[in-house]
mmCIF file of C-alpha atoms and ligand atoms in Angstrom:
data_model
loop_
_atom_site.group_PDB
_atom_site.id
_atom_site.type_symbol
_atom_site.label_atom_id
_atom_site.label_comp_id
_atom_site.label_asym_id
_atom_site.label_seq_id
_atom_site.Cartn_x
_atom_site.Cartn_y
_atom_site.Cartn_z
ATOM 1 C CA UNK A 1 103.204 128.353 106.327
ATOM 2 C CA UNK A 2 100.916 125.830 107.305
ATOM 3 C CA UNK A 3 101.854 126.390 111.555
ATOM 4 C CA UNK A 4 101.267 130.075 110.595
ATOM 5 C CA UNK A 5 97.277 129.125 109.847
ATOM 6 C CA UNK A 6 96.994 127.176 112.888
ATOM 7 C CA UNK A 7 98.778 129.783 114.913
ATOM 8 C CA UNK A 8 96.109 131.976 113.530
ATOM 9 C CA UNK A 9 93.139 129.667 114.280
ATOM 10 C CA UNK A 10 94.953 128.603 118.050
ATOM 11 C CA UNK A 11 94.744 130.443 121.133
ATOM 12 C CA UNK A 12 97.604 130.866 123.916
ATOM 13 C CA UNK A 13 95.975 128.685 126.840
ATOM 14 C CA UNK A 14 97.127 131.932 129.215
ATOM 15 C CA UNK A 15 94.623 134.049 127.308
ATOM 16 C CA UNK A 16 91.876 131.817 126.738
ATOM 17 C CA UNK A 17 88.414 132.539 128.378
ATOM 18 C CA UNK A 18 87.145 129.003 128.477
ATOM 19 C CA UNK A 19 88.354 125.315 127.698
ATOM 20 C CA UNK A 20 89.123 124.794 124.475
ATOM 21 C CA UNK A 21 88.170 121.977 121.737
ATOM 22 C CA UNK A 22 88.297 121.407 118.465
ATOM 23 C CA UNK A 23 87.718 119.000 115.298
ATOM 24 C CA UNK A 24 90.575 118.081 113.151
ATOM 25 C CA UNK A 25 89.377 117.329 109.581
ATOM 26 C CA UNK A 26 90.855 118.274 105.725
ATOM 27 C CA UNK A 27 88.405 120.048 104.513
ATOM 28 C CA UNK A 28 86.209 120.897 108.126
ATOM 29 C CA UNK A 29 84.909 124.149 107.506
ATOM 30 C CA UNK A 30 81.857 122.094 106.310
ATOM 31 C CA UNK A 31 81.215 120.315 110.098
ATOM 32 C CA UNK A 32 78.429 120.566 111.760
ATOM 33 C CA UNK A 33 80.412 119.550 115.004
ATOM 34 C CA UNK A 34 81.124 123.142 116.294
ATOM 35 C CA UNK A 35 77.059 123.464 116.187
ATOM 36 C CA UNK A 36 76.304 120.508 117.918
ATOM 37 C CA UNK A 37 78.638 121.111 120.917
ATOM 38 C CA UNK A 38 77.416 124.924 121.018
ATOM 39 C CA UNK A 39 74.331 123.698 121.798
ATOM 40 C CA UNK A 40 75.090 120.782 124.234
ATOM 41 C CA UNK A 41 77.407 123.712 126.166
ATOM 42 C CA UNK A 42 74.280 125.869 126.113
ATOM 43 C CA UNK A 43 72.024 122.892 127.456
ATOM 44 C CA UNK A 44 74.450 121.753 130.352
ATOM 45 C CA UNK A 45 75.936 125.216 131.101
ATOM 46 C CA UNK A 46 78.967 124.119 130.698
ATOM 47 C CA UNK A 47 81.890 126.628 129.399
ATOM 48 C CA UNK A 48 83.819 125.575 126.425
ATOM 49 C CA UNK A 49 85.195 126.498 123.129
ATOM 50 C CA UNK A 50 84.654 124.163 120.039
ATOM 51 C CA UNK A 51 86.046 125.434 116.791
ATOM 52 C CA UNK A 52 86.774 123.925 113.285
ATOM 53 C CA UNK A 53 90.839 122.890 112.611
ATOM 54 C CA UNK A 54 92.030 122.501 109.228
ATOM 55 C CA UNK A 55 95.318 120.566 109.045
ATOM 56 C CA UNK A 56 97.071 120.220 105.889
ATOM 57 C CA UNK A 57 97.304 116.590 104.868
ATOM 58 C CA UNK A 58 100.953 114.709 106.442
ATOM 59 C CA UNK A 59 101.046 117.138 109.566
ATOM 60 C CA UNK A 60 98.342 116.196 111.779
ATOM 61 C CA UNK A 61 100.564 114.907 114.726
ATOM 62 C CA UNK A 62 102.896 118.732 114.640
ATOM 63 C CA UNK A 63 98.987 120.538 114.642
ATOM 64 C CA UNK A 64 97.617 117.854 117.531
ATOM 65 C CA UNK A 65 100.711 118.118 119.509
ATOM 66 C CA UNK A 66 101.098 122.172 119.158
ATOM 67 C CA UNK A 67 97.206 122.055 120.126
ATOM 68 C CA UNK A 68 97.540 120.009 123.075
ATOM 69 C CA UNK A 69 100.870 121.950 123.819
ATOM 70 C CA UNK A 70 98.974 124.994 124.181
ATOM 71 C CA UNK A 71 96.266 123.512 126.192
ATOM 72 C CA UNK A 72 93.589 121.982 124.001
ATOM 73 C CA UNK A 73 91.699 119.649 126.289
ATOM 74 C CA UNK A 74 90.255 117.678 123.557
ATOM 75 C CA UNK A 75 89.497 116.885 120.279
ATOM 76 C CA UNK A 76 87.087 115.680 117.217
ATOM 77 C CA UNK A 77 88.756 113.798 114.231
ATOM 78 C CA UNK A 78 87.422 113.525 111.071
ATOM 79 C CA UNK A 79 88.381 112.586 107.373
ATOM 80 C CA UNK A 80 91.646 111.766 106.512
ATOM 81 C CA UNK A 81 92.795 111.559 110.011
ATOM 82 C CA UNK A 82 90.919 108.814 112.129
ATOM 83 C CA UNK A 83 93.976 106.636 111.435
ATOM 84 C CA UNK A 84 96.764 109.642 112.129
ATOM 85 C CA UNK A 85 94.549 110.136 115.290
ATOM 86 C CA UNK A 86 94.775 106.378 116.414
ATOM 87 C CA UNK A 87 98.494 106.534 116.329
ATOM 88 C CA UNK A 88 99.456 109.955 117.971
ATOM 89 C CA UNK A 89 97.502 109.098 121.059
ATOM 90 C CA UNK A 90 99.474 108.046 124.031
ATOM 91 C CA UNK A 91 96.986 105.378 124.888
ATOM 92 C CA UNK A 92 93.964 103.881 123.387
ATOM 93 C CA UNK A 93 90.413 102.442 124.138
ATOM 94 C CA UNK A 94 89.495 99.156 123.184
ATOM 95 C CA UNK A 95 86.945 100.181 120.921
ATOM 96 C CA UNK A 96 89.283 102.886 119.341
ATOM 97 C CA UNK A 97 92.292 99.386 119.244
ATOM 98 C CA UNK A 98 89.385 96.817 117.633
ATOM 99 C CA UNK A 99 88.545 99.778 114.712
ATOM 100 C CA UNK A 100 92.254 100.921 114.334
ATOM 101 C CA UNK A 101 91.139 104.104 114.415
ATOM 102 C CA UNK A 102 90.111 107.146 116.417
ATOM 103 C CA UNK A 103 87.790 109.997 116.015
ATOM 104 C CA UNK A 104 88.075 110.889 119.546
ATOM 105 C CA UNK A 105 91.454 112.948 121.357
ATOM 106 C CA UNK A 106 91.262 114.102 125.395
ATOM 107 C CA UNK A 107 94.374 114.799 127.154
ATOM 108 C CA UNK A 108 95.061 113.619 130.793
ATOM 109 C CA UNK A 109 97.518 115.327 132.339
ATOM 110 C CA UNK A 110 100.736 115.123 129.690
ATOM 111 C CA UNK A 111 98.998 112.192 127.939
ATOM 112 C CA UNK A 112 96.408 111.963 125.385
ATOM 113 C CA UNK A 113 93.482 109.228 125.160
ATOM 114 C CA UNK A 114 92.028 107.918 121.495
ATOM 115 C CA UNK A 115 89.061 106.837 121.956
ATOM 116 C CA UNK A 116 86.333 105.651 118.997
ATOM 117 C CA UNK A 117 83.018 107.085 119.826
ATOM 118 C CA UNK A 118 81.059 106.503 115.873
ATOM 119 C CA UNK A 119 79.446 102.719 116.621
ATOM 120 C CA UNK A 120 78.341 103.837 119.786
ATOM 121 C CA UNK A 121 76.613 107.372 117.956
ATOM 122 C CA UNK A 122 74.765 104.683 115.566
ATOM 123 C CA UNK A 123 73.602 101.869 117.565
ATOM 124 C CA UNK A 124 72.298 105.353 119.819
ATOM 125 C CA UNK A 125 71.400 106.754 117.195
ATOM 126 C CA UNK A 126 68.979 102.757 115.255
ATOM 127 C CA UNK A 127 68.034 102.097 118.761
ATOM 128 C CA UNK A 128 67.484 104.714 120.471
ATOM 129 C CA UNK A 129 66.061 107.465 117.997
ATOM 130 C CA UNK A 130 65.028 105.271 115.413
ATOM 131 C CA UNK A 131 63.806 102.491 117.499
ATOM 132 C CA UNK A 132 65.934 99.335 115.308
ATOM 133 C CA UNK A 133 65.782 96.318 117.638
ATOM 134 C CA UNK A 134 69.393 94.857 116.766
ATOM 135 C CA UNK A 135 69.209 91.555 118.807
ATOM 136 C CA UNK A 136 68.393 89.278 116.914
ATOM 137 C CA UNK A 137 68.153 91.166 113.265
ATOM 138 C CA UNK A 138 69.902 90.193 109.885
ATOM 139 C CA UNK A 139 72.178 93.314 109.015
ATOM 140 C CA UNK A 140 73.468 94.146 105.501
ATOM 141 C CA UNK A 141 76.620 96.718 106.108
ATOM 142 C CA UNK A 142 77.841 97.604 102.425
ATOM 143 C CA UNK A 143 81.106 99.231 102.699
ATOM 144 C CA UNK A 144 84.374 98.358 104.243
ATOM 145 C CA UNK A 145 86.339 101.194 104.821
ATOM 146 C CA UNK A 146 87.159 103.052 108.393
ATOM 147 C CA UNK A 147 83.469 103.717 109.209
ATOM 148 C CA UNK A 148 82.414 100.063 108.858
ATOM 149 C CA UNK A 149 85.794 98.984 110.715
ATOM 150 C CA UNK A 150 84.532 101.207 113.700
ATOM 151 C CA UNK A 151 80.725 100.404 114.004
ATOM 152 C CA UNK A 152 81.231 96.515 113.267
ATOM 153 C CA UNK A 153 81.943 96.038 117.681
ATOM 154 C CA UNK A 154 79.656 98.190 118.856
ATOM 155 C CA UNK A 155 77.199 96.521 116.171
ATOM 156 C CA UNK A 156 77.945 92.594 117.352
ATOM 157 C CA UNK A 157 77.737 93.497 120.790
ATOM 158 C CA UNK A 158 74.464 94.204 120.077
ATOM 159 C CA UNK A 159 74.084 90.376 119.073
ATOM 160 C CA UNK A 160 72.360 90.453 115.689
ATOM 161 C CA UNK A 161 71.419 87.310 114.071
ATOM 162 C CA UNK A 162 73.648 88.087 110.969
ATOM 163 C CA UNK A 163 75.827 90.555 109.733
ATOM 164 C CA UNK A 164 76.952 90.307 106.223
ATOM 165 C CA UNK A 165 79.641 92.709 105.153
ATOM 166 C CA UNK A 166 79.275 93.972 101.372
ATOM 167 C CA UNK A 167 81.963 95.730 99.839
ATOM 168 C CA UNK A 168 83.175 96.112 96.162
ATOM 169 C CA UNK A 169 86.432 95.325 96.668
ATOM 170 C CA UNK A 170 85.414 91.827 98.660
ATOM 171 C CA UNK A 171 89.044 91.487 100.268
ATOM 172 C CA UNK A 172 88.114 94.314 102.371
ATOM 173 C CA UNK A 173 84.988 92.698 103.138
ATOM 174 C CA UNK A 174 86.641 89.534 103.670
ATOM 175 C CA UNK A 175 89.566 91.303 105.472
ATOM 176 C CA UNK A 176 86.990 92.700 107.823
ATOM 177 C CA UNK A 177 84.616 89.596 108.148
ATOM 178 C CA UNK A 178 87.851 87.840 109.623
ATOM 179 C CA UNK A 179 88.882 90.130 111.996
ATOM 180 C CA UNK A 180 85.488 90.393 114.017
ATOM 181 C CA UNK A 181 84.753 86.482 113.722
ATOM 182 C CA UNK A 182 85.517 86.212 116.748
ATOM 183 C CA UNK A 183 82.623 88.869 117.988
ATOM 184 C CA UNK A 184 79.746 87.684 116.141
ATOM 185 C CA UNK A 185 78.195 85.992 113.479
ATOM 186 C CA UNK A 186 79.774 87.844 110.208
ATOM 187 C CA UNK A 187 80.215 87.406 107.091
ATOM 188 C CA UNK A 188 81.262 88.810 103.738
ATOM 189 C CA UNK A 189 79.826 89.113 99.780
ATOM 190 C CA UNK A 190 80.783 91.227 97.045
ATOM 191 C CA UNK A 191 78.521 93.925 96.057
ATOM 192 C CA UNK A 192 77.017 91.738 93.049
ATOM 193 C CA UNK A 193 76.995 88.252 95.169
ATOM 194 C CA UNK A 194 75.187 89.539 98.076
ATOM 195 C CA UNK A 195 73.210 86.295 99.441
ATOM 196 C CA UNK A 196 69.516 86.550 99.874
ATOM 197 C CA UNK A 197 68.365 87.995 103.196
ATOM 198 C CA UNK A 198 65.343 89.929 103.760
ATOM 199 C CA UNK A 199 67.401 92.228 105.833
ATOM 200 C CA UNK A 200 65.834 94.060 108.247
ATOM 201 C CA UNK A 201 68.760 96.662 108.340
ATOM 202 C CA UNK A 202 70.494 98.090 105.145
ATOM 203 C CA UNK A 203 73.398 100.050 106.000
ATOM 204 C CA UNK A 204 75.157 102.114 103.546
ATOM 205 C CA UNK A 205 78.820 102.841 104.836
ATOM 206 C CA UNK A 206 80.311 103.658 101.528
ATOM 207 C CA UNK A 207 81.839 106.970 100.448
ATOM 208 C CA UNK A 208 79.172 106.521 97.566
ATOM 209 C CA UNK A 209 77.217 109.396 98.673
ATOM 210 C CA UNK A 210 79.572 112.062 99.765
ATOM 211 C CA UNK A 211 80.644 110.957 96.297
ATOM 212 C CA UNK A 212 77.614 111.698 94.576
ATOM 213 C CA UNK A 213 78.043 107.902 92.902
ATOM 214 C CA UNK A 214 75.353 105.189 92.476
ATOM 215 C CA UNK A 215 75.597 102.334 94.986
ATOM 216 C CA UNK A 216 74.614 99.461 92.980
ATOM 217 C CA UNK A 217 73.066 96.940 94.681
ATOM 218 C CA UNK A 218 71.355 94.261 93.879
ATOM 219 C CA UNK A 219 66.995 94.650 94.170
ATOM 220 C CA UNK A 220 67.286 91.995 97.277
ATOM 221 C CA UNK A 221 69.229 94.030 99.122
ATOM 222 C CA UNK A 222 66.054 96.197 99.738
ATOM 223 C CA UNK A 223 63.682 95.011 101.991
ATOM 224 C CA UNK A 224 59.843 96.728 101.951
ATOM 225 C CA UNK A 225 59.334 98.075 105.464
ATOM 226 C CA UNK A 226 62.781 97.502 106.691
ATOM 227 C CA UNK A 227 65.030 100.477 107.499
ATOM 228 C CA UNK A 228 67.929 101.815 105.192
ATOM 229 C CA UNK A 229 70.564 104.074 106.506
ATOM 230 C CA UNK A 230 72.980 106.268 104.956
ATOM 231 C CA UNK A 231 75.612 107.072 107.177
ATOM 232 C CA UNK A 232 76.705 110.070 105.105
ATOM 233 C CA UNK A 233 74.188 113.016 105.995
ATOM 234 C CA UNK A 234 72.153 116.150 104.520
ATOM 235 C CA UNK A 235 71.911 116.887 100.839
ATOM 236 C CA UNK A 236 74.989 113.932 100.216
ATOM 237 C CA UNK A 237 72.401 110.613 101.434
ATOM 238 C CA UNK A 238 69.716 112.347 99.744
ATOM 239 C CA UNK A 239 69.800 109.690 96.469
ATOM 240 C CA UNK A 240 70.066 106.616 98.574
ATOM 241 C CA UNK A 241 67.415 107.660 100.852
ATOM 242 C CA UNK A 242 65.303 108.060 97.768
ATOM 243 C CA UNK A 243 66.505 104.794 95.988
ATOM 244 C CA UNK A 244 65.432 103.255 99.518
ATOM 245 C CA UNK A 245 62.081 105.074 99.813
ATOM 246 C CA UNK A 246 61.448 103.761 95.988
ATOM 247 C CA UNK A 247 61.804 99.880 97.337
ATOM 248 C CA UNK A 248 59.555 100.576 100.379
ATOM 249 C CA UNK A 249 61.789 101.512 103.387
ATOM 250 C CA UNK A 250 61.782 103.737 105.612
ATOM 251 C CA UNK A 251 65.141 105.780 105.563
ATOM 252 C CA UNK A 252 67.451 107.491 107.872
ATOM 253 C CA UNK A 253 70.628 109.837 107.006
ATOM 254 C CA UNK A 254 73.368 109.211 109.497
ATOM 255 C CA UNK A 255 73.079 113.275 111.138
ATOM 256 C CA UNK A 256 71.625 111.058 114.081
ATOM 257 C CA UNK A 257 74.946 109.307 114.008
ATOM 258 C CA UNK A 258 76.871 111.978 114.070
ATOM 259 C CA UNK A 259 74.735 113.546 116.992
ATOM 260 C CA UNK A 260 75.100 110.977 119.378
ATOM 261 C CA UNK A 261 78.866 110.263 118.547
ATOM 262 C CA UNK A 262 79.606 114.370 119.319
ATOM 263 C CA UNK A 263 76.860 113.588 122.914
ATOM 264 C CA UNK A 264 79.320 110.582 123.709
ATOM 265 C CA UNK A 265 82.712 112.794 123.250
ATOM 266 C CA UNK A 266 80.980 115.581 125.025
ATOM 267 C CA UNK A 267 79.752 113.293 127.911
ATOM 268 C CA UNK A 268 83.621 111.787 128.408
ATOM 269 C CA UNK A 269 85.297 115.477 128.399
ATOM 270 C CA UNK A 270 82.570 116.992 130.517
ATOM 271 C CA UNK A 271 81.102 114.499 132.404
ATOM 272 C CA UNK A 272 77.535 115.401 131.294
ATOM 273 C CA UNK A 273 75.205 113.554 128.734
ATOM 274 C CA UNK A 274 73.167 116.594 126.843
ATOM 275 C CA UNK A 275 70.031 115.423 125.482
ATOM 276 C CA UNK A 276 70.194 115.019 122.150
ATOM 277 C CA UNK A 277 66.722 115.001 121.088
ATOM 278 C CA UNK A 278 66.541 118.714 120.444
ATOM 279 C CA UNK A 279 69.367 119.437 118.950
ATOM 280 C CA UNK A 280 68.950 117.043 116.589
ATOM 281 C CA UNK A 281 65.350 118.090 115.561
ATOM 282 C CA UNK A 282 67.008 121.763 115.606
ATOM 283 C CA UNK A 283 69.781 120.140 113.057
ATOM 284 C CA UNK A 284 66.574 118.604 111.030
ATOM 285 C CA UNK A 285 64.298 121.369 111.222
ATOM 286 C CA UNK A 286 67.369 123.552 109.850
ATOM 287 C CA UNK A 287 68.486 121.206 107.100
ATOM 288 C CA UNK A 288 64.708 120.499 105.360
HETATM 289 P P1 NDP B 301 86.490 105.151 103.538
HETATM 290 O O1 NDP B 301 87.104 105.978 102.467
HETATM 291 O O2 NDP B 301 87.325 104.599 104.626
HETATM 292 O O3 NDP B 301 85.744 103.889 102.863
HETATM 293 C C1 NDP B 301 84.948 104.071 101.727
HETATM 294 C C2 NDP B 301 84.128 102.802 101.463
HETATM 295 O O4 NDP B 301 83.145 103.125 100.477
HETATM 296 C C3 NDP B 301 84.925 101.627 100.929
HETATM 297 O O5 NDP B 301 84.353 100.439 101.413
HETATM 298 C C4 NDP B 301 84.713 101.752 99.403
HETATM 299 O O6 NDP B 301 84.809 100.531 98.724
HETATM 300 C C5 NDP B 301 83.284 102.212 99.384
HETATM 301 N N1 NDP B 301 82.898 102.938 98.174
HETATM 302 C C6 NDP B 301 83.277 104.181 97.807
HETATM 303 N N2 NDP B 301 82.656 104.536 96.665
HETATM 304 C C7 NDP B 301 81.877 103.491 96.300
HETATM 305 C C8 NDP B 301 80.989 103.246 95.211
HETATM 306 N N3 NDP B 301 80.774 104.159 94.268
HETATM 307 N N4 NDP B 301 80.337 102.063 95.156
HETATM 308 C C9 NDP B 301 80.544 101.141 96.126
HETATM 309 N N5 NDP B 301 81.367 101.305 97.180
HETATM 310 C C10 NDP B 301 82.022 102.467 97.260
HETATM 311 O O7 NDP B 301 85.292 106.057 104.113
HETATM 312 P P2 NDP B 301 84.660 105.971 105.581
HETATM 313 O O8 NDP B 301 84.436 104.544 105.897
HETATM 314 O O9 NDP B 301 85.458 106.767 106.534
HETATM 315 O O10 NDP B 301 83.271 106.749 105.408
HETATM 316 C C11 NDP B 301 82.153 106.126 104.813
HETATM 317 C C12 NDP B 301 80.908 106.991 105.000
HETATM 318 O O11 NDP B 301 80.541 107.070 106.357
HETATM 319 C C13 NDP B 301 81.062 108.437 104.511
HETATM 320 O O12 NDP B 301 79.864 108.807 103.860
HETATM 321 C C14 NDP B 301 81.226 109.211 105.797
HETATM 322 O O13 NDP B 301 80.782 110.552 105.647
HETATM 323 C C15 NDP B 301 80.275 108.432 106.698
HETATM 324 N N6 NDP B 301 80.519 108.629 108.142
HETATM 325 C C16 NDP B 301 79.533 109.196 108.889
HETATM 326 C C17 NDP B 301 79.685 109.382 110.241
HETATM 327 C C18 NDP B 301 78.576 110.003 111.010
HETATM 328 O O14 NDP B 301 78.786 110.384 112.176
HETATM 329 N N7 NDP B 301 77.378 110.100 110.453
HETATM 330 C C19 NDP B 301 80.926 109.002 110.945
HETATM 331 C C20 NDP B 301 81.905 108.372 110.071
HETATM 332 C C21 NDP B 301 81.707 108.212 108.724
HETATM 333 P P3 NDP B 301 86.235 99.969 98.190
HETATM 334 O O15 NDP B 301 86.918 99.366 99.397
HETATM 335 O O16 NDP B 301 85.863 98.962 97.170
HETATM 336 O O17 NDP B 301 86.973 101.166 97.636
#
């Protein structure tokens, strides 16, 4: 039953007009991915097919492999399936091997490459479009789950002064602040014993928001004229944002993120960087 839908949503690789992509997710018909790489294609000129795949949950590697079988080139991973991802490939980045996880799929020949591209889309995304200088800044990342896991490299290699990881359950967090010692300076704190800080990042990588659930954080976690970023995105961030705004940040949703994660996938199947820039003021204009 479940091959019969993705039969239905796949294309025999004989008849297909143009390469084909997709994103993986459970639910996906919500992703904004499809858009975004519509619009890179139309930028570079470059002729693909991008197109949402809902997998049931327990069969992603029968869907990936019939995908690839039938000549899929490459692939977007979302929620539940980052870690499913991370073990069908046939080999692995680093990045994708330090976060366990993979939101990225490209086959090579008969082989298919994981690769991690979200901590690259949001240092892009603080440094680049929101102009965050992360040498040398004290982060707060609340949240410990797979999105934390896969930014925490790509955030140490930026060499901020401190990272403190804050998570409700504080194994995690402690879990977490072990396994990237060895990277940077980083720490961890339960959600009610964050230390004092005057962060000049606040990072919200909980679920909280896709949720709709309070993050409750202590007031010092806030920082007047510091940034706080939501790394969920549209209507979802919309009550941290304000709960930020309220303290005196400025405040970022994490579509940015999610921009510059789909320009790094694009750029390592096509071998093009599209501007982001205007597609993700399109995104913005669309979404206020
Ligand atoms: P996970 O399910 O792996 O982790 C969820 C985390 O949120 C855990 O640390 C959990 O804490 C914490 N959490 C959940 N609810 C609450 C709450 N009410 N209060 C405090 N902590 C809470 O999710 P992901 O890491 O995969 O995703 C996290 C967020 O990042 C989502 O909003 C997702 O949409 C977003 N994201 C955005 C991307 C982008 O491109 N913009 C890319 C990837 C993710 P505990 O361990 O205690 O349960």
């Amino acid at each position: 039953m479940a091959l019969a839908r993705f039969r239905d949503a796949s294309l025999n690789p004989l008849r297909l007009p143009m390469d084909r992509y997709v994103v993986i997710g459970n639910p996906v018909a919500h992703s904004l991915s499809p858009a975004i790489h519509a619009r890179f294609a139309a930028q570079t000129g470059e002729k693909m097919r991008y197109e949402t795949l809902l997998v049931p949950r327990g069969e992603f590697a029968d869907f990936a492999r019939r995908f690839f079988g039938e000549g899929g080139l490459g692939a977007n991973v979302t929620l539940p399936f980052k870690e499913d991802a991370f073990g069908f490939a046939d080999a692995r980045s680093e990045r994708a091997q330090i976060a366990g996880a993979a939101n990225f799929l490209m086959r090579k020949d008969a082989r298919v490459f994981a690769d991690n591209t979200d901590g690259a889309g949001l240092v892009a995304d603080l440094a680049g479009n929101l102009g965050v200088r992360l040498r040398g800044a004290t982060i707060l990342l609340v949240g410990a789950g797979g999105a934390a896991r896969g930014v925490l490299a790509p955030l140490l290699a930026q060499q901020p002064a401190r990272v403190v990881i804050a998570n409700r359950g504080v194994a995690r967090a402690r879990e977490l602040a072990q396994r990237f010692a060895a990277r940077g300076p980083v720490e961890a704190a339960a959600l009610d014993a964050i230390p004092a800080g005057d962060f000049d990042l606040l990072l919200n990588a909980t679920s909280s928001s896709v949720h709709g659930e309070r993050l409750a954080l202590p007031a010092h976690a806030f920082a007047s004229g510091k940034l706080a970023y939501d790394m969920a995105y549209g209507p979802a961030a919309q009550g941290f944002l304000e709960l930020a705004r309220g303290r005196g940040m400025r405040a970022s949703d994490g579509l940015g993120m999610l921009v510059e994660q789909a320009a790094e996938s694009f750029l390592a199947w096509r071998g093009r960087r599209p501007d982001t820039a205007p597609v993700l003021a399109e995104l913005r204009a669309s979404a206020s």
